[in-house]
Amino acid sequence: MITVKNNMFHLATANTSYIFYINESGIAEHLYYGKRLRNPEYDISALREKRLCPRVNETSLSPQDTTLQMTNLMSEFSTEDKGDYRTPSIAISYGKKKIRTLDLRFKSYSHFQGIERFSSPLVQAIGTDQNTCGIILEFVDAIACVKALFYYTLFDDSDVITRRVTIENIGSDPLILRSIYSLQLDLPEHDYDFITLNGAQLRERHPISRPLEQGIIINETRKGASSSESNPAVILKRHNSDECYMTNLIYSGSHREVAEVNQFGKTHILTGINDSTFEAELDPSTAFESPEALMLYSNMGLGDLADKMHHFVREHIQRGVWKNRLRPVSFNTWEALHFNFDEHGIITQIKAAAELGFELFVLDDGWFSVRNDGTTSLGDWTVNSLKIPSGISQISKECHRRGMLFGLWFEPEMVSPGTNLLKKHPDWLLGDPARKTHAVQRNQYFLDITREDCQDYLVTTIKQLIQNGSIDHIKWDMNRHLSDMYSVNPEIRSMGEYQHRYILALNRMQRAITSSFPNLSIENCASGGARFDLGMLSSGTSIWTSDSTDAVERLAIMKGTLMAYPLSVCGTCVSPSPNYATFRPVDLETRFDVALFGVLSYSLNLTKLSKAEKDAIKKQIEFYKQYRQVIQFGIFRCEEKDSITYFTASSPDRTTILVLYMQKLLKSNCEDDILRVPLADENYVYRVVRRDDSAPIWDIGKDVRDYKKEEEVYEVSGDTLKWAGIKLSTRYSGSGYNTGMRVMPDFSSRLYIIKKI
Ligand code: DGJ
């Protein structure tokens, strides 16, 4: 609901209020963002900042506005050269003199129902006229020749507000857009921790928390993808309070989040396209649209904040038939076979996969041209007939007749040296032809997908393969970072625009494919999880979370990822032990217990499994199918205590709850521990049992094989479960073994099933 009264704009979602005010000078002063207020319209004098005199040594907006010192004003946007010395959210230069002064004043506003569509192919959040509404505010600077439109869209059911900005050149000279952040959130205080999701390939999105102090913290990437290093989702958590905010960007390219505390203790948050890799030139009467960013608030802690965000992703980011559909359990050939397969080998795996209960079989890298390692063939998307003489459609048929869907791997944006594609279209290679060499990664280069001919070729090729091969699913991979941005595309006048144009092209390509094949699911992937963002989730069904399939490393990756993204979009995997990346041996049941939390896949050579392992996997898959509604579409919490990580997934009605108890290192003579379940409903009575994972414990040494797994069964009231918890059986840690004890070596787990009785 949006109320406008006496120039005060109250944007109210179910539980939050976002309030700003157009002051006497036509400046948008931000007043409040937080828990919903009942009647802020009557409280304007309380909400407005008292600027009774100008601060010494600060710059005032004008002689008439001496107390308006923009650098200390909570505002809806910051511009340059009028006394605001914080990081600007909009920066331009205009005309022959390249003026930078920007003084945007309020002109008008209008309401809308549903969403206002982009005119470009940029992806955006979706909503209906019933659950979504918004407002557009227009600000103008007639001297700098800039019109700025700010779109605020309210997603009431998720407590999310999105914002985006359009900048139009209303002059007769070119306008250079140097910065355009989608969202600015100014807060009056700075007693917050700034939580970001950082890492690297194989250890993506580990949460890092830093207290805000005067100065700037930047969370950014320049790689042309949202990156494994710095995810665009960031969180502010108020000290000693459950109040928290999150912002995120619906975009897959280079982004920057700024958390700046000024000299007077105010917080200034920005999120948007990274301006260090961006510059756009606007001709007269043309406009530039920023991507859409979002913000949300909760006064009930990080768990509730994540719940709202998960709801938003499911309802307003994901679309198409897969939006609310249960994701299948898949088998992927990558860690099972890498490039070493032939038709017979694949069909053997397909048969075994179908017997174990898999629902989707994904043929990963290595099926095309002469691709027998990671150095060749990208771009030549024709089947390797030496490896697969009967063709992809035969593989697909083998899957379909055994009741499985079939998926195929692509890395469409890339080209390898020596390919037919490159010979035919050398000018499609991204890079300045005047240079002898270009930066390289994995011996591959980017195609200039901003060229329509290149884009159309790729879309047509993929569509034909999908059509002819009856492909149900594609894994869309991307394994390097942008470099050498030089395009002959005449539409791109300044290479400062390239990264953004690239993302527009990517969005357009994926949309062209999904709109032709509405039942197709896409798993996006980028060297693991280097493009885990809301842009990719708008056209994809899920994202490959990380190339680290190590159960211990995954705990931290999932903890961070799930702070901002739901389980229904996180690809997880049971792969061989010891893990290829960490050499860590982890038993099969524990690998499953961790991979259970997400969209489950396996990548193991099925022909090398023992009978006991196959039996165990079959049971695991049955278990997953039984509980996947709870896992994929439920509520998630993560808690950590010493060396134990607890993952909890609950059905929204709290009648079924699964708890992972995962121990990293066993402490000798360790303390007793308690299973507390904060998601339990206090009014219910529950039965608590351990998942029957009684298959032998292998991979962890001979002498422990004789130990039995304990039986633990409880009937317990919800309030006891939630507050007192269950004092679990003693862990064996050095002496006095008996069959009631929990034998838990390093890197082992229990999975508790908690059901209302
Ligand atoms: C990187 C991905 O993250 C892997 O899962 C796999 O698909 C390889 N690429 C294949 O080259």
PDB file of N, CA, C and O in Angstrom, residues 13 33 114-115 123-128 131-133 152-163 233 246-251 292-297 304-319 323-324 533-535 537-538 563-566 568-569 633-634:
ATOM      1  N   THR A  13       4.615  -2.368   3.265  1.00  0.00           N
ATOM      2  CA  THR A  13       4.359  -3.781   2.973  1.00  0.00           C
ATOM      3  C   THR A  13       3.684  -4.369   4.213  1.00  0.00           C
ATOM      4  O   THR A  13       3.435  -3.636   5.178  1.00  0.00           O
ATOM      5  N   TYR A  33      12.996   3.562   7.566  1.00  0.00           N
ATOM      6  CA  TYR A  33      12.723   2.233   7.013  1.00  0.00           C
ATOM      7  C   TYR A  33      12.828   1.247   8.161  1.00  0.00           C
ATOM      8  O   TYR A  33      13.867   1.169   8.834  1.00  0.00           O
ATOM      9  N   GLY A 114       0.809  -3.854 -10.219  1.00  0.00           N
ATOM     10  CA  GLY A 114       1.647  -4.882 -10.836  1.00  0.00           C
ATOM     11  C   GLY A 114       3.074  -4.356 -10.952  1.00  0.00           C
ATOM     12  O   GLY A 114       3.561  -3.700 -10.033  1.00  0.00           O
ATOM     13  N   ILE A 115       3.727  -4.653 -12.055  1.00  0.00           N
ATOM     14  CA  ILE A 115       5.097  -4.153 -12.220  1.00  0.00           C
ATOM     15  C   ILE A 115       5.199  -3.287 -13.470  1.00  0.00           C
ATOM     16  O   ILE A 115       4.409  -3.424 -14.384  1.00  0.00           O
ATOM     17  N   VAL A 123      16.410  -8.736 -16.763  1.00  0.00           N
ATOM     18  CA  VAL A 123      15.434  -9.500 -15.974  1.00  0.00           C
ATOM     19  C   VAL A 123      14.981  -8.656 -14.786  1.00  0.00           C
ATOM     20  O   VAL A 123      15.712  -7.786 -14.321  1.00  0.00           O
ATOM     21  N   GLN A 124      13.783  -8.920 -14.331  1.00  0.00           N
ATOM     22  CA  GLN A 124      13.261  -8.177 -13.192  1.00  0.00           C
ATOM     23  C   GLN A 124      12.305  -9.052 -12.396  1.00  0.00           C
ATOM     24  O   GLN A 124      11.893 -10.111 -12.855  1.00  0.00           O
ATOM     25  N   ALA A 125      11.937  -8.573 -11.196  1.00  0.00           N
ATOM     26  CA  ALA A 125      11.005  -9.326 -10.362  1.00  0.00           C
ATOM     27  C   ALA A 125       9.623  -9.310 -11.009  1.00  0.00           C
ATOM     28  O   ALA A 125       9.281  -8.379 -11.737  1.00  0.00           O
ATOM     29  N   ILE A 126       8.847 -10.354 -10.723  1.00  0.00           N
ATOM     30  CA  ILE A 126       7.506 -10.418 -11.301  1.00  0.00           C
ATOM     31  C   ILE A 126       6.462 -10.333 -10.190  1.00  0.00           C
ATOM     32  O   ILE A 126       6.716 -10.703  -9.041  1.00  0.00           O
ATOM     33  N   GLY A 127       5.288  -9.845 -10.553  1.00  0.00           N
ATOM     34  CA  GLY A 127       4.198  -9.755  -9.592  1.00  0.00           C
ATOM     35  C   GLY A 127       2.908  -9.550 -10.356  1.00  0.00           C
ATOM     36  O   GLY A 127       2.936  -9.283 -11.557  1.00  0.00           O
ATOM     37  N   THR A 128       1.802  -9.648  -9.654  1.00  0.00           N
ATOM     38  CA  THR A 128       0.508  -9.459 -10.319  1.00  0.00           C
ATOM     39  C   THR A 128      -0.100  -8.144  -9.821  1.00  0.00           C
ATOM     40  O   THR A 128       0.357  -7.569  -8.831  1.00  0.00           O
ATOM     41  N   ASN A 131      -0.904  -8.551  -6.087  1.00  0.00           N
ATOM     42  CA  ASN A 131       0.042  -8.589  -4.961  1.00  0.00           C
ATOM     43  C   ASN A 131       1.183  -7.580  -5.077  1.00  0.00           C
ATOM     44  O   ASN A 131       2.071  -7.556  -4.236  1.00  0.00           O
ATOM     45  N   THR A 132       1.160  -6.748  -6.096  1.00  0.00           N
ATOM     46  CA  THR A 132       2.297  -5.848  -6.311  1.00  0.00           C
ATOM     47  C   THR A 132       1.808  -4.476  -6.781  1.00  0.00           C
ATOM     48  O   THR A 132       0.886  -4.393  -7.598  1.00  0.00           O
ATOM     49  N   CYS A 133       2.414  -3.446  -6.243  1.00  0.00           N
ATOM     50  CA  CYS A 133       2.077  -2.105  -6.732  1.00  0.00           C
ATOM     51  C   CYS A 133       3.314  -1.225  -6.584  1.00  0.00           C
ATOM     52  O   CYS A 133       4.299  -1.636  -5.968  1.00  0.00           O
ATOM     53  N   TYR A 152       9.766   2.475  -7.453  1.00  0.00           N
ATOM     54  CA  TYR A 152       9.699   1.676  -6.227  1.00  0.00           C
ATOM     55  C   TYR A 152       8.557   0.679  -6.418  1.00  0.00           C
ATOM     56  O   TYR A 152       7.437   1.083  -6.726  1.00  0.00           O
ATOM     57  N   THR A 153       8.845  -0.613  -6.223  1.00  0.00           N
ATOM     58  CA  THR A 153       7.786  -1.624  -6.361  1.00  0.00           C
ATOM     59  C   THR A 153       7.673  -2.385  -5.042  1.00  0.00           C
ATOM     60  O   THR A 153       8.692  -2.793  -4.465  1.00  0.00           O
ATOM     61  N   LEU A 154       6.440  -2.565  -4.593  1.00  0.00           N
ATOM     62  CA  LEU A 154       6.205  -3.200  -3.285  1.00  0.00           C
ATOM     63  C   LEU A 154       5.690  -4.627  -3.480  1.00  0.00           C
ATOM     64  O   LEU A 154       4.678  -4.833  -4.173  1.00  0.00           O
ATOM     65  N   PHE A 155       6.358  -5.564  -2.864  1.00  0.00           N
ATOM     66  CA  PHE A 155       5.938  -6.966  -2.899  1.00  0.00           C
ATOM     67  C   PHE A 155       5.487  -7.301  -1.480  1.00  0.00           C
ATOM     68  O   PHE A 155       6.266  -7.764  -0.639  1.00  0.00           O
ATOM     69  N   ASP A 156       4.225  -6.982  -1.266  1.00  0.00           N
ATOM     70  CA  ASP A 156       3.640  -7.013   0.069  1.00  0.00           C
ATOM     71  C   ASP A 156       3.841  -8.347   0.783  1.00  0.00           C
ATOM     72  O   ASP A 156       4.219  -8.395   1.949  1.00  0.00           O
ATOM     73  N   ASP A 157       3.631  -9.446   0.032  1.00  0.00           N
ATOM     74  CA  ASP A 157       3.646 -10.769   0.662  1.00  0.00           C
ATOM     75  C   ASP A 157       5.041 -11.202   1.102  1.00  0.00           C
ATOM     76  O   ASP A 157       5.177 -12.113   1.913  1.00  0.00           O
ATOM     77  N   SER A 158       6.098 -10.570   0.586  1.00  0.00           N
ATOM     78  CA  SER A 158       7.453 -10.947   1.002  1.00  0.00           C
ATOM     79  C   SER A 158       8.114  -9.834   1.816  1.00  0.00           C
ATOM     80  O   SER A 158       9.281  -9.952   2.178  1.00  0.00           O
ATOM     81  N   ASP A 159       7.378  -8.733   2.037  1.00  0.00           N
ATOM     82  CA  ASP A 159       7.966  -7.570   2.716  1.00  0.00           C
ATOM     83  C   ASP A 159       9.184  -7.033   1.970  1.00  0.00           C
ATOM     84  O   ASP A 159      10.160  -6.576   2.584  1.00  0.00           O
ATOM     85  N   VAL A 160       9.121  -7.095   0.653  1.00  0.00           N
ATOM     86  CA  VAL A 160      10.258  -6.618  -0.150  1.00  0.00           C
ATOM     87  C   VAL A 160       9.857  -5.362  -0.920  1.00  0.00           C
ATOM     88  O   VAL A 160       8.727  -5.249  -1.410  1.00  0.00           O
ATOM     89  N   ILE A 161      10.777  -4.425  -1.001  1.00  0.00           N
ATOM     90  CA  ILE A 161      10.598  -3.256  -1.871  1.00  0.00           C
ATOM     91  C   ILE A 161      11.765  -3.263  -2.852  1.00  0.00           C
ATOM     92  O   ILE A 161      12.923  -3.410  -2.450  1.00  0.00           O
ATOM     93  N   THR A 162      11.435  -3.143  -4.139  1.00  0.00           N
ATOM     94  CA  THR A 162      12.529  -3.044  -5.107  1.00  0.00           C
ATOM     95  C   THR A 162      12.628  -1.605  -5.591  1.00  0.00           C
ATOM     96  O   THR A 162      11.676  -0.831  -5.501  1.00  0.00           O
ATOM     97  N   ARG A 163      13.828  -1.288  -6.087  1.00  0.00           N
ATOM     98  CA  ARG A 163      13.984   0.038  -6.671  1.00  0.00           C
ATOM     99  C   ARG A 163      14.876  -0.036  -7.900  1.00  0.00           C
ATOM    100  O   ARG A 163      15.801  -0.861  -7.951  1.00  0.00           O
ATOM    101  N   ALA A 233      24.242 -10.095  -2.443  1.00  0.00           N
ATOM    102  CA  ALA A 233      23.361  -9.998  -1.263  1.00  0.00           C
ATOM    103  C   ALA A 233      24.184  -9.523  -0.065  1.00  0.00           C
ATOM    104  O   ALA A 233      25.219 -10.118   0.234  1.00  0.00           O
ATOM    105  N   MET A 246      18.307  -6.503   4.483  1.00  0.00           N
ATOM    106  CA  MET A 246      19.086  -7.123   3.414  1.00  0.00           C
ATOM    107  C   MET A 246      18.859  -6.325   2.140  1.00  0.00           C
ATOM    108  O   MET A 246      17.763  -5.804   1.914  1.00  0.00           O
ATOM    109  N   THR A 247      19.907  -6.212   1.321  1.00  0.00           N
ATOM    110  CA  THR A 247      19.712  -5.704  -0.036  1.00  0.00           C
ATOM    111  C   THR A 247      20.306  -6.732  -0.998  1.00  0.00           C
ATOM    112  O   THR A 247      21.201  -7.496  -0.638  1.00  0.00           O
ATOM    113  N   ASN A 248      19.789  -6.736  -2.197  1.00  0.00           N
ATOM    114  CA  ASN A 248      20.323  -7.624  -3.231  1.00  0.00           C
ATOM    115  C   ASN A 248      20.007  -7.006  -4.584  1.00  0.00           C
ATOM    116  O   ASN A 248      19.214  -6.058  -4.671  1.00  0.00           O
ATOM    117  N   LEU A 249      20.638  -7.527  -5.607  1.00  0.00           N
ATOM    118  CA  LEU A 249      20.510  -6.960  -6.941  1.00  0.00           C
ATOM    119  C   LEU A 249      19.998  -8.049  -7.876  1.00  0.00           C
ATOM    120  O   LEU A 249      20.478  -9.186  -7.810  1.00  0.00           O
ATOM    121  N   ILE A 250      19.049  -7.696  -8.730  1.00  0.00           N
ATOM    122  CA  ILE A 250      18.538  -8.697  -9.679  1.00  0.00           C
ATOM    123  C   ILE A 250      19.382  -8.539 -10.945  1.00  0.00           C
ATOM    124  O   ILE A 250      18.972  -7.930 -11.939  1.00  0.00           O
ATOM    125  N   TYR A 251      20.583  -9.074 -10.888  1.00  0.00           N
ATOM    126  CA  TYR A 251      21.573  -8.780 -11.920  1.00  0.00           C
ATOM    127  C   TYR A 251      22.696  -9.796 -11.809  1.00  0.00           C
ATOM    128  O   TYR A 251      23.043 -10.217 -10.712  1.00  0.00           O
ATOM    129  N   GLU A 292      17.308  -3.816 -11.353  1.00  0.00           N
ATOM    130  CA  GLU A 292      16.426  -3.654 -10.193  1.00  0.00           C
ATOM    131  C   GLU A 292      17.150  -4.190  -8.947  1.00  0.00           C
ATOM    132  O   GLU A 292      17.772  -5.252  -9.004  1.00  0.00           O
ATOM    133  N   ALA A 293      17.060  -3.430  -7.874  1.00  0.00           N
ATOM    134  CA  ALA A 293      17.626  -3.904  -6.599  1.00  0.00           C
ATOM    135  C   ALA A 293      16.486  -4.063  -5.610  1.00  0.00           C
ATOM    136  O   ALA A 293      15.389  -3.563  -5.836  1.00  0.00           O
ATOM    137  N   LEU A 294      16.760  -4.755  -4.534  1.00  0.00           N
ATOM    138  CA  LEU A 294      15.695  -4.927  -3.546  1.00  0.00           C
ATOM    139  C   LEU A 294      16.214  -4.697  -2.140  1.00  0.00           C
ATOM    140  O   LEU A 294      17.419  -4.779  -1.880  1.00  0.00           O
ATOM    141  N   MET A 295      15.269  -4.379  -1.269  1.00  0.00           N
ATOM    142  CA  MET A 295      15.605  -4.271   0.154  1.00  0.00           C
ATOM    143  C   MET A 295      14.494  -4.920   0.958  1.00  0.00           C
ATOM    144  O   MET A 295      13.344  -4.968   0.519  1.00  0.00           O
ATOM    145  N   LEU A 296      14.870  -5.438   2.108  1.00  0.00           N
ATOM    146  CA  LEU A 296      13.866  -5.966   3.019  1.00  0.00           C
ATOM    147  C   LEU A 296      14.353  -5.792   4.447  1.00  0.00           C
ATOM    148  O   LEU A 296      15.552  -5.582   4.684  1.00  0.00           O
ATOM    149  N   TYR A 297      13.396  -5.853   5.351  1.00  0.00           N
ATOM    150  CA  TYR A 297      13.691  -5.588   6.765  1.00  0.00           C
ATOM    151  C   TYR A 297      12.964  -6.625   7.605  1.00  0.00           C
ATOM    152  O   TYR A 297      11.854  -7.056   7.258  1.00  0.00           O
ATOM    153  N   ASP A 304      14.247 -14.950  10.098  1.00  0.00           N
ATOM    154  CA  ASP A 304      13.032 -14.394   9.498  1.00  0.00           C
ATOM    155  C   ASP A 304      13.372 -13.609   8.226  1.00  0.00           C
ATOM    156  O   ASP A 304      12.633 -13.662   7.233  1.00  0.00           O
ATOM    157  N   LEU A 305      14.494 -12.908   8.256  1.00  0.00           N
ATOM    158  CA  LEU A 305      14.927 -12.160   7.069  1.00  0.00           C
ATOM    159  C   LEU A 305      15.122 -13.122   5.893  1.00  0.00           C
ATOM    160  O   LEU A 305      14.681 -12.865   4.769  1.00  0.00           O
ATOM    161  N   ALA A 306      15.781 -14.251   6.187  1.00  0.00           N
ATOM    162  CA  ALA A 306      16.003 -15.256   5.133  1.00  0.00           C
ATOM    163  C   ALA A 306      14.672 -15.839   4.655  1.00  0.00           C
ATOM    164  O   ALA A 306      14.465 -16.029   3.452  1.00  0.00           O
ATOM    165  N   ASP A 307      13.744 -16.108   5.589  1.00  0.00           N
ATOM    166  CA  ASP A 307      12.434 -16.658   5.189  1.00  0.00           C
ATOM    167  C   ASP A 307      11.761 -15.744   4.165  1.00  0.00           C
ATOM    168  O   ASP A 307      11.204 -16.198   3.166  1.00  0.00           O
ATOM    169  N   LYS A 308      11.814 -14.439   4.445  1.00  0.00           N
ATOM    170  CA  LYS A 308      11.152 -13.481   3.546  1.00  0.00           C
ATOM    171  C   LYS A 308      11.837 -13.468   2.182  1.00  0.00           C
ATOM    172  O   LYS A 308      11.192 -13.404   1.142  1.00  0.00           O
ATOM    173  N   MET A 309      13.156 -13.515   2.240  1.00  0.00           N
ATOM    174  CA  MET A 309      13.914 -13.490   0.986  1.00  0.00           C
ATOM    175  C   MET A 309      13.630 -14.762   0.184  1.00  0.00           C
ATOM    176  O   MET A 309      13.465 -14.710  -1.037  1.00  0.00           O
ATOM    177  N   HIS A 310      13.592 -15.898   0.880  1.00  0.00           N
ATOM    178  CA  HIS A 310      13.302 -17.161   0.194  1.00  0.00           C
ATOM    179  C   HIS A 310      11.929 -17.078  -0.478  1.00  0.00           C
ATOM    180  O   HIS A 310      11.744 -17.507  -1.615  1.00  0.00           O
ATOM    181  N   HIS A 311      10.971 -16.520   0.251  1.00  0.00           N
ATOM    182  CA  HIS A 311       9.624 -16.376  -0.303  1.00  0.00           C
ATOM    183  C   HIS A 311       9.663 -15.497  -1.549  1.00  0.00           C
ATOM    184  O   HIS A 311       9.046 -15.807  -2.581  1.00  0.00           O
ATOM    185  N   PHE A 312      10.409 -14.417  -1.471  1.00  0.00           N
ATOM    186  CA  PHE A 312      10.500 -13.493  -2.609  1.00  0.00           C
ATOM    187  C   PHE A 312      11.105 -14.193  -3.833  1.00  0.00           C
ATOM    188  O   PHE A 312      10.617 -14.049  -4.949  1.00  0.00           O
ATOM    189  N   VAL A 313      12.167 -14.969  -3.595  1.00  0.00           N
ATOM    190  CA  VAL A 313      12.813 -15.655  -4.730  1.00  0.00           C
ATOM    191  C   VAL A 313      11.821 -16.631  -5.367  1.00  0.00           C
ATOM    192  O   VAL A 313      11.671 -16.680  -6.587  1.00  0.00           O
ATOM    193  N   ARG A 314      11.126 -17.385  -4.528  1.00  0.00           N
ATOM    194  CA  ARG A 314      10.206 -18.388  -5.074  1.00  0.00           C
ATOM    195  C   ARG A 314       9.022 -17.751  -5.798  1.00  0.00           C
ATOM    196  O   ARG A 314       8.586 -18.223  -6.835  1.00  0.00           O
ATOM    197  N   GLU A 315       8.496 -16.673  -5.198  1.00  0.00           N
ATOM    198  CA  GLU A 315       7.278 -16.080  -5.753  1.00  0.00           C
ATOM    199  C   GLU A 315       7.528 -15.044  -6.830  1.00  0.00           C
ATOM    200  O   GLU A 315       6.764 -14.917  -7.773  1.00  0.00           O
ATOM    201  N   HIS A 316       8.595 -14.266  -6.668  1.00  0.00           N
ATOM    202  CA  HIS A 316       8.724 -13.079  -7.518  1.00  0.00           C
ATOM    203  C   HIS A 316       9.969 -13.059  -8.401  1.00  0.00           C
ATOM    204  O   HIS A 316      10.143 -12.142  -9.189  1.00  0.00           O
ATOM    205  N   ILE A 317      10.853 -14.056  -8.231  1.00  0.00           N
ATOM    206  CA  ILE A 317      12.013 -14.129  -9.119  1.00  0.00           C
ATOM    207  C   ILE A 317      11.841 -15.316 -10.063  1.00  0.00           C
ATOM    208  O   ILE A 317      12.000 -15.197 -11.265  1.00  0.00           O
ATOM    209  N   GLN A 318      11.492 -16.453  -9.507  1.00  0.00           N
ATOM    210  CA  GLN A 318      11.376 -17.642 -10.355  1.00  0.00           C
ATOM    211  C   GLN A 318      10.063 -17.597 -11.126  1.00  0.00           C
ATOM    212  O   GLN A 318       9.065 -17.031 -10.667  1.00  0.00           O
ATOM    213  N   ARG A 319      10.097 -18.172 -12.327  1.00  0.00           N
ATOM    214  CA  ARG A 319       8.908 -18.130 -13.167  1.00  0.00           C
ATOM    215  C   ARG A 319       8.796 -19.416 -13.974  1.00  0.00           C
ATOM    216  O   ARG A 319       9.687 -20.253 -13.923  1.00  0.00           O
ATOM    217  N   LYS A 323       8.608 -23.046 -11.326  1.00  0.00           N
ATOM    218  CA  LYS A 323       8.537 -22.138 -10.177  1.00  0.00           C
ATOM    219  C   LYS A 323       8.225 -22.877  -8.861  1.00  0.00           C
ATOM    220  O   LYS A 323       8.957 -22.782  -7.899  1.00  0.00           O
ATOM    221  N   ASN A 324       7.114 -23.627  -8.869  1.00  0.00           N
ATOM    222  CA  ASN A 324       6.721 -24.320  -7.630  1.00  0.00           C
ATOM    223  C   ASN A 324       6.809 -25.831  -7.753  1.00  0.00           C
ATOM    224  O   ASN A 324       6.286 -26.561  -6.922  1.00  0.00           O
ATOM    225  N   ASP A 533      23.031 -15.699  -8.389  1.00  0.00           N
ATOM    226  CA  ASP A 533      22.397 -14.392  -8.190  1.00  0.00           C
ATOM    227  C   ASP A 533      20.971 -14.422  -8.711  1.00  0.00           C
ATOM    228  O   ASP A 533      20.544 -15.364  -9.385  1.00  0.00           O
ATOM    229  N   LEU A 534      20.251 -13.352  -8.398  1.00  0.00           N
ATOM    230  CA  LEU A 534      18.822 -13.294  -8.731  1.00  0.00           C
ATOM    231  C   LEU A 534      18.591 -13.127 -10.225  1.00  0.00           C
ATOM    232  O   LEU A 534      17.522 -13.458 -10.727  1.00  0.00           O
ATOM    233  N   GLY A 535      19.603 -12.632 -10.947  1.00  0.00           N
ATOM    234  CA  GLY A 535      19.479 -12.537 -12.400  1.00  0.00           C
ATOM    235  C   GLY A 535      19.406 -13.933 -13.001  1.00  0.00           C
ATOM    236  O   GLY A 535      18.488 -14.254 -13.774  1.00  0.00           O
ATOM    237  N   LEU A 537      18.650 -16.615 -11.534  1.00  0.00           N
ATOM    238  CA  LEU A 537      17.494 -17.363 -11.035  1.00  0.00           C
ATOM    239  C   LEU A 537      16.195 -16.936 -11.706  1.00  0.00           C
ATOM    240  O   LEU A 537      15.173 -17.603 -11.571  1.00  0.00           O
ATOM    241  N   SER A 538      16.236 -15.816 -12.424  1.00  0.00           N
ATOM    242  CA  SER A 538      15.030 -15.386 -13.127  1.00  0.00           C
ATOM    243  C   SER A 538      14.769 -16.263 -14.341  1.00  0.00           C
ATOM    244  O   SER A 538      13.625 -16.471 -14.725  1.00  0.00           O
ATOM    245  N   MET A 563      21.374 -17.805   3.596  1.00  0.00           N
ATOM    246  CA  MET A 563      20.975 -16.543   4.221  1.00  0.00           C
ATOM    247  C   MET A 563      20.180 -15.697   3.223  1.00  0.00           C
ATOM    248  O   MET A 563      19.418 -14.816   3.597  1.00  0.00           O
ATOM    249  N   ALA A 564      20.399 -15.951   1.938  1.00  0.00           N
ATOM    250  CA  ALA A 564      19.772 -15.094   0.928  1.00  0.00           C
ATOM    251  C   ALA A 564      19.027 -15.847  -0.175  1.00  0.00           C
ATOM    252  O   ALA A 564      18.313 -15.221  -0.945  1.00  0.00           O
ATOM    253  N   TYR A 565      19.228 -17.153  -0.277  1.00  0.00           N
ATOM    254  CA  TYR A 565      18.617 -17.893  -1.390  1.00  0.00           C
ATOM    255  C   TYR A 565      17.993 -19.173  -0.842  1.00  0.00           C
ATOM    256  O   TYR A 565      18.560 -19.799   0.066  1.00  0.00           O
ATOM    257  N   PRO A 566      16.842 -19.610  -1.407  1.00  0.00           N
ATOM    258  CA  PRO A 566      16.153 -20.771  -0.826  1.00  0.00           C
ATOM    259  C   PRO A 566      16.751 -22.113  -1.251  1.00  0.00           C
ATOM    260  O   PRO A 566      17.436 -22.215  -2.277  1.00  0.00           O
ATOM    261  N   SER A 568      15.363 -24.539  -2.631  1.00  0.00           N
ATOM    262  CA  SER A 568      14.863 -25.045  -3.911  1.00  0.00           C
ATOM    263  C   SER A 568      15.720 -24.614  -5.092  1.00  0.00           C
ATOM    264  O   SER A 568      15.496 -25.065  -6.214  1.00  0.00           O
ATOM    265  N   VAL A 569      16.696 -23.728  -4.873  1.00  0.00           N
ATOM    266  CA  VAL A 569      17.539 -23.302  -6.002  1.00  0.00           C
ATOM    267  C   VAL A 569      18.997 -23.732  -5.854  1.00  0.00           C
ATOM    268  O   VAL A 569      19.817 -23.437  -6.722  1.00  0.00           O
ATOM    269  N   PHE A 633      10.878 -26.652  -0.268  1.00  0.00           N
ATOM    270  CA  PHE A 633       9.962 -25.513  -0.128  1.00  0.00           C
ATOM    271  C   PHE A 633       9.642 -25.191   1.331  1.00  0.00           C
ATOM    272  O   PHE A 633       8.649 -24.544   1.617  1.00  0.00           O
ATOM    273  N   GLY A 634      10.497 -25.654   2.236  1.00  0.00           N
ATOM    274  CA  GLY A 634      10.239 -25.407   3.648  1.00  0.00           C
ATOM    275  C   GLY A 634      11.014 -24.206   4.177  1.00  0.00           C
ATOM    276  O   GLY A 634      11.502 -23.367   3.435  1.00  0.00           O
TER     277      GLY A 634
END
